[in-house]
Amino acid sequence: MQLHEEYRPKRWSGVVGQDKVLSKLDRLRKRGLSGRAYWISGQSGTGKTTIAKLIATEIADDFNVLEVDAEKCTLARLTDIEREMRCTAIGEKNGRAYIFNESHGLSKSAIRQLLVLLERLPQHVVVIFTTTVEGQESLFDDTDDASPLLSRCIELPLSRRDLAKAFAERAREIAQAENMDGRPVEDYVKLVKKHRNNFRAILQEIELGAMLD
């Protein structure tokens, strides 16, 4: 298993560098995270998938979390999803979670159907869209329906600044746990900046021995 998957946070306390988003979710948690749609945008490797999965696992058991490739999301698939949403799930948790990855790949027809779907979202369901910042910008340029879709979601824009120190410290902790560390934390900060805060890319380079003496 690659390091970025092995060390993907399983709890909110493991998420670093995204305090504003975590604070927003903590406030929402008091009223309930389910029955809502979320739109998570950010640079690659800054935590979109991690946060999406953490939201999902608060609502649903793992086998009731469905990840969808947005680019391949057909109208027939959305119809099946909406039909499935009507029933509570069987398991320790009765919720269902749907994660639409790379949501900038949604077709115009899929977006229009999602507008209707989100208007009647059941209380036991959570829908989560993830996209890069660049992808979100292109989506807004390509279709007029993107803004209405976004207005039906709680926006969670991930931080793009002040990540270097937090990411460097966490990367070093992982390198030390894997006996791949031989450098001071300053070198980790340089590595984070080299990869423009892409934590996945940082761990991949550590895995290749970049931080060994």
mmCIF file of N, CA and C in Angstrom, residues 85-174:
data_model
loop_
_atom_site.group_PDB
_atom_site.id
_atom_site.type_symbol
_atom_site.label_atom_id
_atom_site.label_comp_id
_atom_site.label_asym_id
_atom_site.label_seq_id
_atom_site.Cartn_x
_atom_site.Cartn_y
_atom_site.Cartn_z
ATOM 1 N N MET A 85 -31.558 6.183 -2.858
ATOM 2 C CA MET A 85 -31.550 7.131 -1.746
ATOM 3 C C MET A 85 -32.823 7.103 -0.914
ATOM 4 N N ARG A 86 -33.903 6.709 -1.507
ATOM 5 C CA ARG A 86 -35.198 6.775 -0.823
ATOM 6 C C ARG A 86 -35.277 5.826 0.368
ATOM 7 N N CYS A 87 -34.461 4.777 0.333
ATOM 8 C CA CYS A 87 -34.496 3.771 1.399
ATOM 9 C C CYS A 87 -33.324 3.968 2.349
ATOM 10 N N THR A 88 -33.592 3.889 3.630
ATOM 11 C CA THR A 88 -32.497 3.926 4.599
ATOM 12 C C THR A 88 -31.659 2.665 4.433
ATOM 13 N N ALA A 89 -30.401 2.766 4.815
ATOM 14 C CA ALA A 89 -29.476 1.657 4.630
ATOM 15 C C ALA A 89 -29.594 0.646 5.765
ATOM 16 N N ILE A 90 -29.126 -0.557 5.502
ATOM 17 C CA ILE A 90 -29.061 -1.595 6.521
ATOM 18 C C ILE A 90 -27.636 -1.654 7.058
ATOM 19 N N GLY A 91 -27.483 -1.582 8.366
ATOM 20 C CA GLY A 91 -26.164 -1.606 8.983
ATOM 21 C C GLY A 91 -26.210 -0.910 10.323
ATOM 22 N N GLU A 92 -25.057 -0.700 10.922
ATOM 23 C CA GLU A 92 -25.017 0.013 12.200
ATOM 24 C C GLU A 92 -25.506 1.453 12.035
ATOM 25 N N LYS A 93 -25.190 2.050 10.897
ATOM 26 C CA LYS A 93 -25.685 3.381 10.572
ATOM 27 C C LYS A 93 -26.712 3.229 9.462
ATOM 28 N N ASN A 94 -27.747 4.032 9.504
ATOM 29 C CA ASN A 94 -28.788 3.868 8.486
ATOM 30 C C ASN A 94 -28.659 4.865 7.342
ATOM 31 N N GLY A 95 -27.522 5.576 7.294
ATOM 32 C CA GLY A 95 -27.344 6.581 6.259
ATOM 33 C C GLY A 95 -26.683 6.046 4.999
ATOM 34 N N ARG A 96 -26.757 6.869 3.971
ATOM 35 C CA ARG A 96 -26.087 6.581 2.702
ATOM 36 C C ARG A 96 -25.274 7.807 2.297
ATOM 37 N N ALA A 97 -24.095 7.571 1.715
ATOM 38 C CA ALA A 97 -23.227 8.670 1.294
ATOM 39 C C ALA A 97 -22.781 8.456 -0.150
ATOM 40 N N TYR A 98 -22.773 9.543 -0.903
ATOM 41 C CA TYR A 98 -22.381 9.501 -2.312
ATOM 42 C C TYR A 98 -21.314 10.563 -2.550
ATOM 43 N N ILE A 99 -20.153 10.117 -3.011
ATOM 44 C CA ILE A 99 -19.037 11.022 -3.282
ATOM 45 C C ILE A 99 -18.834 11.101 -4.790
ATOM 46 N N PHE A 100 -19.011 12.292 -5.352
ATOM 47 C CA PHE A 100 -18.800 12.520 -6.778
ATOM 48 C C PHE A 100 -17.405 13.122 -6.958
ATOM 49 N N ASN A 101 -16.460 12.278 -7.379
ATOM 50 C CA ASN A 101 -15.083 12.724 -7.557
ATOM 51 C C ASN A 101 -14.899 13.466 -8.881
ATOM 52 N N GLU A 102 -13.976 14.419 -8.874
ATOM 53 C CA GLU A 102 -13.672 15.201 -10.090
ATOM 54 C C GLU A 102 -14.957 15.793 -10.675
ATOM 55 N N SER A 103 -15.677 16.527 -9.850
ATOM 56 C CA SER A 103 -17.016 16.990 -10.223
ATOM 57 C C SER A 103 -17.024 17.998 -11.360
ATOM 58 N N HIS A 104 -15.882 18.546 -11.696
ATOM 59 C CA HIS A 104 -15.825 19.427 -12.867
ATOM 60 C C HIS A 104 -16.088 18.643 -14.152
ATOM 61 N N GLY A 105 -16.084 17.294 -14.064
ATOM 62 C CA GLY A 105 -16.374 16.477 -15.234
ATOM 63 C C GLY A 105 -17.845 16.179 -15.440
ATOM 64 N N LEU A 106 -18.702 16.713 -14.575
ATOM 65 C CA LEU A 106 -20.142 16.494 -14.732
ATOM 66 C C LEU A 106 -20.648 17.101 -16.042
ATOM 67 N N SER A 107 -21.490 16.355 -16.740
ATOM 68 C CA SER A 107 -22.085 16.879 -17.969
ATOM 69 C C SER A 107 -23.200 17.869 -17.626
ATOM 70 N N LYS A 108 -23.583 18.674 -18.588
ATOM 71 C CA LYS A 108 -24.662 19.641 -18.366
ATOM 72 C C LYS A 108 -25.968 18.941 -18.004
ATOM 73 N N SER A 109 -26.245 17.831 -18.669
ATOM 74 C CA SER A 109 -27.497 17.106 -18.387
ATOM 75 C C SER A 109 -27.455 16.510 -16.985
ATOM 76 N N ALA A 110 -26.287 16.011 -16.570
ATOM 77 C CA ALA A 110 -26.162 15.451 -15.223
ATOM 78 C C ALA A 110 -26.353 16.543 -14.175
ATOM 79 N N ILE A 111 -25.805 17.704 -14.421
ATOM 80 C CA ILE A 111 -25.957 18.817 -13.482
ATOM 81 C C ILE A 111 -27.428 19.194 -13.337
ATOM 82 N N ARG A 112 -28.128 19.257 -14.457
ATOM 83 C CA ARG A 112 -29.546 19.620 -14.391
ATOM 84 C C ARG A 112 -30.342 18.588 -13.589
ATOM 85 N N GLN A 113 -30.009 17.315 -13.743
ATOM 86 C CA GLN A 113 -30.722 16.288 -12.975
ATOM 87 C C GLN A 113 -30.339 16.362 -11.492
ATOM 88 N N LEU A 114 -29.093 16.690 -11.217
ATOM 89 C CA LEU A 114 -28.653 16.829 -9.832
ATOM 90 C C LEU A 114 -29.354 17.988 -9.130
ATOM 91 N N LEU A 115 -29.682 19.039 -9.877
ATOM 92 C CA LEU A 115 -30.395 20.171 -9.285
ATOM 93 C C LEU A 115 -31.717 19.711 -8.679
ATOM 94 N N VAL A 116 -32.401 18.834 -9.389
ATOM 95 C CA VAL A 116 -33.675 18.306 -8.898
ATOM 96 C C VAL A 116 -33.436 17.324 -7.748
ATOM 97 N N LEU A 117 -32.452 16.456 -7.919
ATOM 98 C CA LEU A 117 -32.151 15.452 -6.900
ATOM 99 C C LEU A 117 -31.839 16.101 -5.561
ATOM 100 N N LEU A 118 -31.041 17.149 -5.576
ATOM 101 C CA LEU A 118 -30.631 17.789 -4.324
ATOM 102 C C LEU A 118 -31.775 18.549 -3.651
ATOM 103 N N GLU A 119 -32.768 18.934 -4.420
ATOM 104 C CA GLU A 119 -33.916 19.633 -3.841
ATOM 105 C C GLU A 119 -34.735 18.707 -2.941
ATOM 106 N N ARG A 120 -34.667 17.405 -3.201
ATOM 107 C CA ARG A 120 -35.461 16.456 -2.407
ATOM 108 C C ARG A 120 -34.560 15.410 -1.750
ATOM 109 N N LEU A 121 -33.420 15.859 -1.277
ATOM 110 C CA LEU A 121 -32.451 14.969 -0.641
ATOM 111 C C LEU A 121 -32.996 14.447 0.691
ATOM 112 N N PRO A 122 -33.060 13.125 0.880
ATOM 113 C CA PRO A 122 -33.553 12.567 2.144
ATOM 114 C C PRO A 122 -32.633 12.926 3.309
ATOM 115 N N GLN A 123 -33.185 12.939 4.498
ATOM 116 C CA GLN A 123 -32.432 13.349 5.681
ATOM 117 C C GLN A 123 -31.315 12.365 6.036
ATOM 118 N N HIS A 124 -31.430 11.129 5.614
ATOM 119 C CA HIS A 124 -30.409 10.132 5.954
ATOM 120 C C HIS A 124 -29.290 10.050 4.913
ATOM 121 N N VAL A 125 -29.288 10.953 3.951
ATOM 122 C CA VAL A 125 -28.334 10.903 2.834
ATOM 123 C C VAL A 125 -27.410 12.113 2.863
ATOM 124 N N VAL A 126 -26.158 11.894 2.460
ATOM 125 C CA VAL A 126 -25.227 12.992 2.255
ATOM 126 C C VAL A 126 -24.609 12.832 0.863
ATOM 127 N N VAL A 127 -24.507 13.946 0.157
ATOM 128 C CA VAL A 127 -23.881 13.963 -1.175
ATOM 129 C C VAL A 127 -22.682 14.896 -1.105
ATOM 130 N N ILE A 128 -21.545 14.418 -1.612
ATOM 131 C CA ILE A 128 -20.310 15.186 -1.522
ATOM 132 C C ILE A 128 -19.667 15.279 -2.902
ATOM 133 N N PHE A 129 -19.420 16.504 -3.340
ATOM 134 C CA PHE A 129 -18.730 16.742 -4.605
ATOM 135 C C PHE A 129 -17.303 17.200 -4.312
ATOM 136 N N THR A 130 -16.330 16.675 -5.044
ATOM 137 C CA THR A 130 -14.960 17.152 -4.903
ATOM 138 C C THR A 130 -14.454 17.620 -6.262
ATOM 139 N N THR A 131 -13.650 18.671 -6.250
ATOM 140 C CA THR A 131 -13.081 19.192 -7.482
ATOM 141 C C THR A 131 -11.853 20.027 -7.184
ATOM 142 N N THR A 132 -10.977 20.116 -8.165
ATOM 143 C CA THR A 132 -9.835 21.015 -8.035
ATOM 144 C C THR A 132 -10.300 22.451 -8.254
ATOM 145 N N VAL A 133 -9.493 23.395 -7.809
ATOM 146 C CA VAL A 133 -9.816 24.808 -8.011
ATOM 147 C C VAL A 133 -9.913 25.109 -9.499
ATOM 148 N N GLU A 134 -8.952 24.607 -10.267
ATOM 149 C CA GLU A 134 -8.949 24.854 -11.706
ATOM 150 C C GLU A 134 -10.162 24.208 -12.369
ATOM 151 N N GLY A 135 -10.516 23.009 -11.896
ATOM 152 C CA GLY A 135 -11.676 22.331 -12.451
ATOM 153 C C GLY A 135 -12.960 23.080 -12.179
ATOM 154 N N GLN A 136 -13.085 23.621 -10.980
ATOM 155 C CA GLN A 136 -14.269 24.399 -10.632
ATOM 156 C C GLN A 136 -14.392 25.619 -11.521
ATOM 157 N N GLU A 137 -13.284 26.288 -11.765
ATOM 158 C CA GLU A 137 -13.308 27.475 -12.627
ATOM 159 C C GLU A 137 -13.750 27.120 -14.038
ATOM 160 N N SER A 138 -13.272 25.988 -14.551
ATOM 161 C CA SER A 138 -13.662 25.583 -15.907
ATOM 162 C C SER A 138 -15.131 25.192 -15.965
ATOM 163 N N LEU A 139 -15.636 24.594 -14.898
ATOM 164 C CA LEU A 139 -17.044 24.209 -14.849
ATOM 165 C C LEU A 139 -17.937 25.437 -14.917
ATOM 166 N N PHE A 140 -17.560 26.481 -14.206
ATOM 167 C CA PHE A 140 -18.354 27.702 -14.209
ATOM 168 C C PHE A 140 -18.288 28.390 -15.567
ATOM 169 N N ASP A 141 -17.183 28.217 -16.260
ATOM 170 C CA ASP A 141 -17.060 28.818 -17.588
ATOM 171 C C ASP A 141 -17.897 28.080 -18.623
ATOM 172 N N ASP A 142 -18.080 26.759 -18.397
ATOM 173 C CA ASP A 142 -18.710 25.917 -19.417
ATOM 174 C C ASP A 142 -20.230 25.835 -19.322
ATOM 175 N N THR A 143 -20.806 26.042 -18.138
ATOM 176 C CA THR A 143 -22.250 25.865 -18.004
ATOM 177 C C THR A 143 -22.866 26.860 -17.034
ATOM 178 N N ASP A 144 -24.049 27.347 -17.368
ATOM 179 C CA ASP A 144 -24.780 28.278 -16.507
ATOM 180 C C ASP A 144 -25.425 27.568 -15.325
ATOM 181 N N ASP A 145 -25.504 26.230 -15.386
ATOM 182 C CA ASP A 145 -26.154 25.473 -14.316
ATOM 183 C C ASP A 145 -25.227 25.221 -13.131
ATOM 184 N N ALA A 146 -23.937 25.560 -13.275
ATOM 185 C CA ALA A 146 -22.982 25.283 -12.201
ATOM 186 C C ALA A 146 -23.297 26.108 -10.953
ATOM 187 N N SER A 147 -23.653 27.368 -11.134
ATOM 188 C CA SER A 147 -23.944 28.221 -9.968
ATOM 189 C C SER A 147 -25.158 27.732 -9.190
ATOM 190 N N PRO A 148 -26.267 27.367 -9.847
ATOM 191 C CA PRO A 148 -27.395 26.796 -9.104
ATOM 192 C C PRO A 148 -27.028 25.511 -8.372
ATOM 193 N N LEU A 149 -26.146 24.692 -8.968
ATOM 194 C CA LEU A 149 -25.711 23.476 -8.294
ATOM 195 C C LEU A 149 -24.926 23.827 -7.033
ATOM 196 N N LEU A 150 -24.022 24.765 -7.172
ATOM 197 C CA LEU A 150 -23.206 25.161 -6.027
ATOM 198 C C LEU A 150 -24.058 25.776 -4.925
ATOM 199 N N SER A 151 -25.107 26.500 -5.300
ATOM 200 C CA SER A 151 -25.966 27.147 -4.310
ATOM 201 C C SER A 151 -26.735 26.142 -3.467
ATOM 202 N N ARG A 152 -26.850 24.895 -3.958
ATOM 203 C CA ARG A 152 -27.535 23.846 -3.210
ATOM 204 C C ARG A 152 -26.575 23.076 -2.291
ATOM 205 N N CYS A 153 -25.311 23.482 -2.291
ATOM 206 C CA CYS A 153 -24.288 22.786 -1.514
ATOM 207 C C CYS A 153 -23.682 23.703 -0.446
ATOM 208 N N ILE A 154 -23.134 23.089 0.569
ATOM 209 C CA ILE A 154 -22.316 23.809 1.530
ATOM 210 C C ILE A 154 -20.898 23.818 0.985
ATOM 211 N N GLU A 155 -20.374 25.000 0.744
ATOM 212 C CA GLU A 155 -19.045 25.115 0.147
ATOM 213 C C GLU A 155 -17.958 24.921 1.200
ATOM 214 N N LEU A 156 -16.993 24.092 0.864
ATOM 215 C CA LEU A 156 -15.850 23.837 1.737
ATOM 216 C C LEU A 156 -14.566 24.033 0.939
ATOM 217 N N PRO A 157 -14.162 25.286 0.726
ATOM 218 C CA PRO A 157 -12.917 25.539 -0.009
ATOM 219 C C PRO A 157 -11.708 25.270 0.894
ATOM 220 N N LEU A 158 -10.822 24.421 0.450
ATOM 221 C CA LEU A 158 -9.660 24.079 1.260
ATOM 222 C C LEU A 158 -8.600 25.170 1.180
ATOM 223 N N SER A 159 -7.898 25.321 2.272
ATOM 224 C CA SER A 159 -6.858 26.346 2.355
ATOM 225 C C SER A 159 -5.744 26.066 1.359
ATOM 226 N N ARG A 160 -5.212 27.135 0.782
ATOM 227 C CA ARG A 160 -4.094 27.019 -0.151
ATOM 228 C C ARG A 160 -2.833 27.654 0.428
ATOM 229 N N ARG A 161 -2.973 28.293 1.571
ATOM 230 C CA ARG A 161 -1.840 29.014 2.158
ATOM 231 C C ARG A 161 -1.511 28.471 3.547
ATOM 232 N N ASP A 162 -0.299 28.802 3.985
ATOM 233 C CA ASP A 162 0.159 28.455 5.345
ATOM 234 C C ASP A 162 0.070 26.956 5.615
ATOM 235 N N LEU A 163 0.346 26.162 4.604
ATOM 236 C CA LEU A 163 0.295 24.711 4.762
ATOM 237 C C LEU A 163 1.678 24.093 4.966
ATOM 238 N N ALA A 164 2.722 24.828 4.595
ATOM 239 C CA ALA A 164 4.066 24.251 4.529
ATOM 240 C C ALA A 164 4.517 23.651 5.861
ATOM 241 N N LYS A 165 4.382 24.396 6.950
ATOM 242 C CA LYS A 165 4.870 23.909 8.239
ATOM 243 C C LYS A 165 4.089 22.686 8.705
ATOM 244 N N ALA A 166 2.742 22.778 8.633
ATOM 245 C CA ALA A 166 1.908 21.661 9.088
ATOM 246 C C ALA A 166 2.153 20.413 8.247
ATOM 247 N N PHE A 167 2.251 20.579 6.940
ATOM 248 C CA PHE A 167 2.490 19.438 6.057
ATOM 249 C C PHE A 167 3.885 18.859 6.280
ATOM 250 N N ALA A 168 4.873 19.738 6.493
ATOM 251 C CA ALA A 168 6.248 19.279 6.703
ATOM 252 C C ALA A 168 6.358 18.453 7.983
ATOM 253 N N GLU A 169 5.730 18.927 9.043
ATOM 254 C CA GLU A 169 5.789 18.208 10.322
ATOM 255 C C GLU A 169 5.102 16.850 10.222
ATOM 256 N N ARG A 170 3.965 16.810 9.559
ATOM 257 C CA ARG A 170 3.250 15.542 9.408
ATOM 258 C C ARG A 170 4.032 14.584 8.504
ATOM 259 N N ALA A 171 4.611 15.106 7.427
ATOM 260 C CA ALA A 171 5.396 14.267 6.519
ATOM 261 C C ALA A 171 6.598 13.670 7.243
ATOM 262 N N ARG A 172 7.225 14.465 8.105
ATOM 263 C CA ARG A 172 8.371 13.952 8.852
ATOM 264 C C ARG A 172 7.955 12.864 9.838
ATOM 265 N N GLU A 173 6.793 13.042 10.482
ATOM 266 C CA GLU A 173 6.289 12.015 11.399
ATOM 267 C C GLU A 173 6.114 10.687 10.665
ATOM 268 N N ILE A 174 5.564 10.755 9.460
ATOM 269 C CA ILE A 174 5.344 9.539 8.678
ATOM 270 C C ILE A 174 6.676 8.933 8.254
#
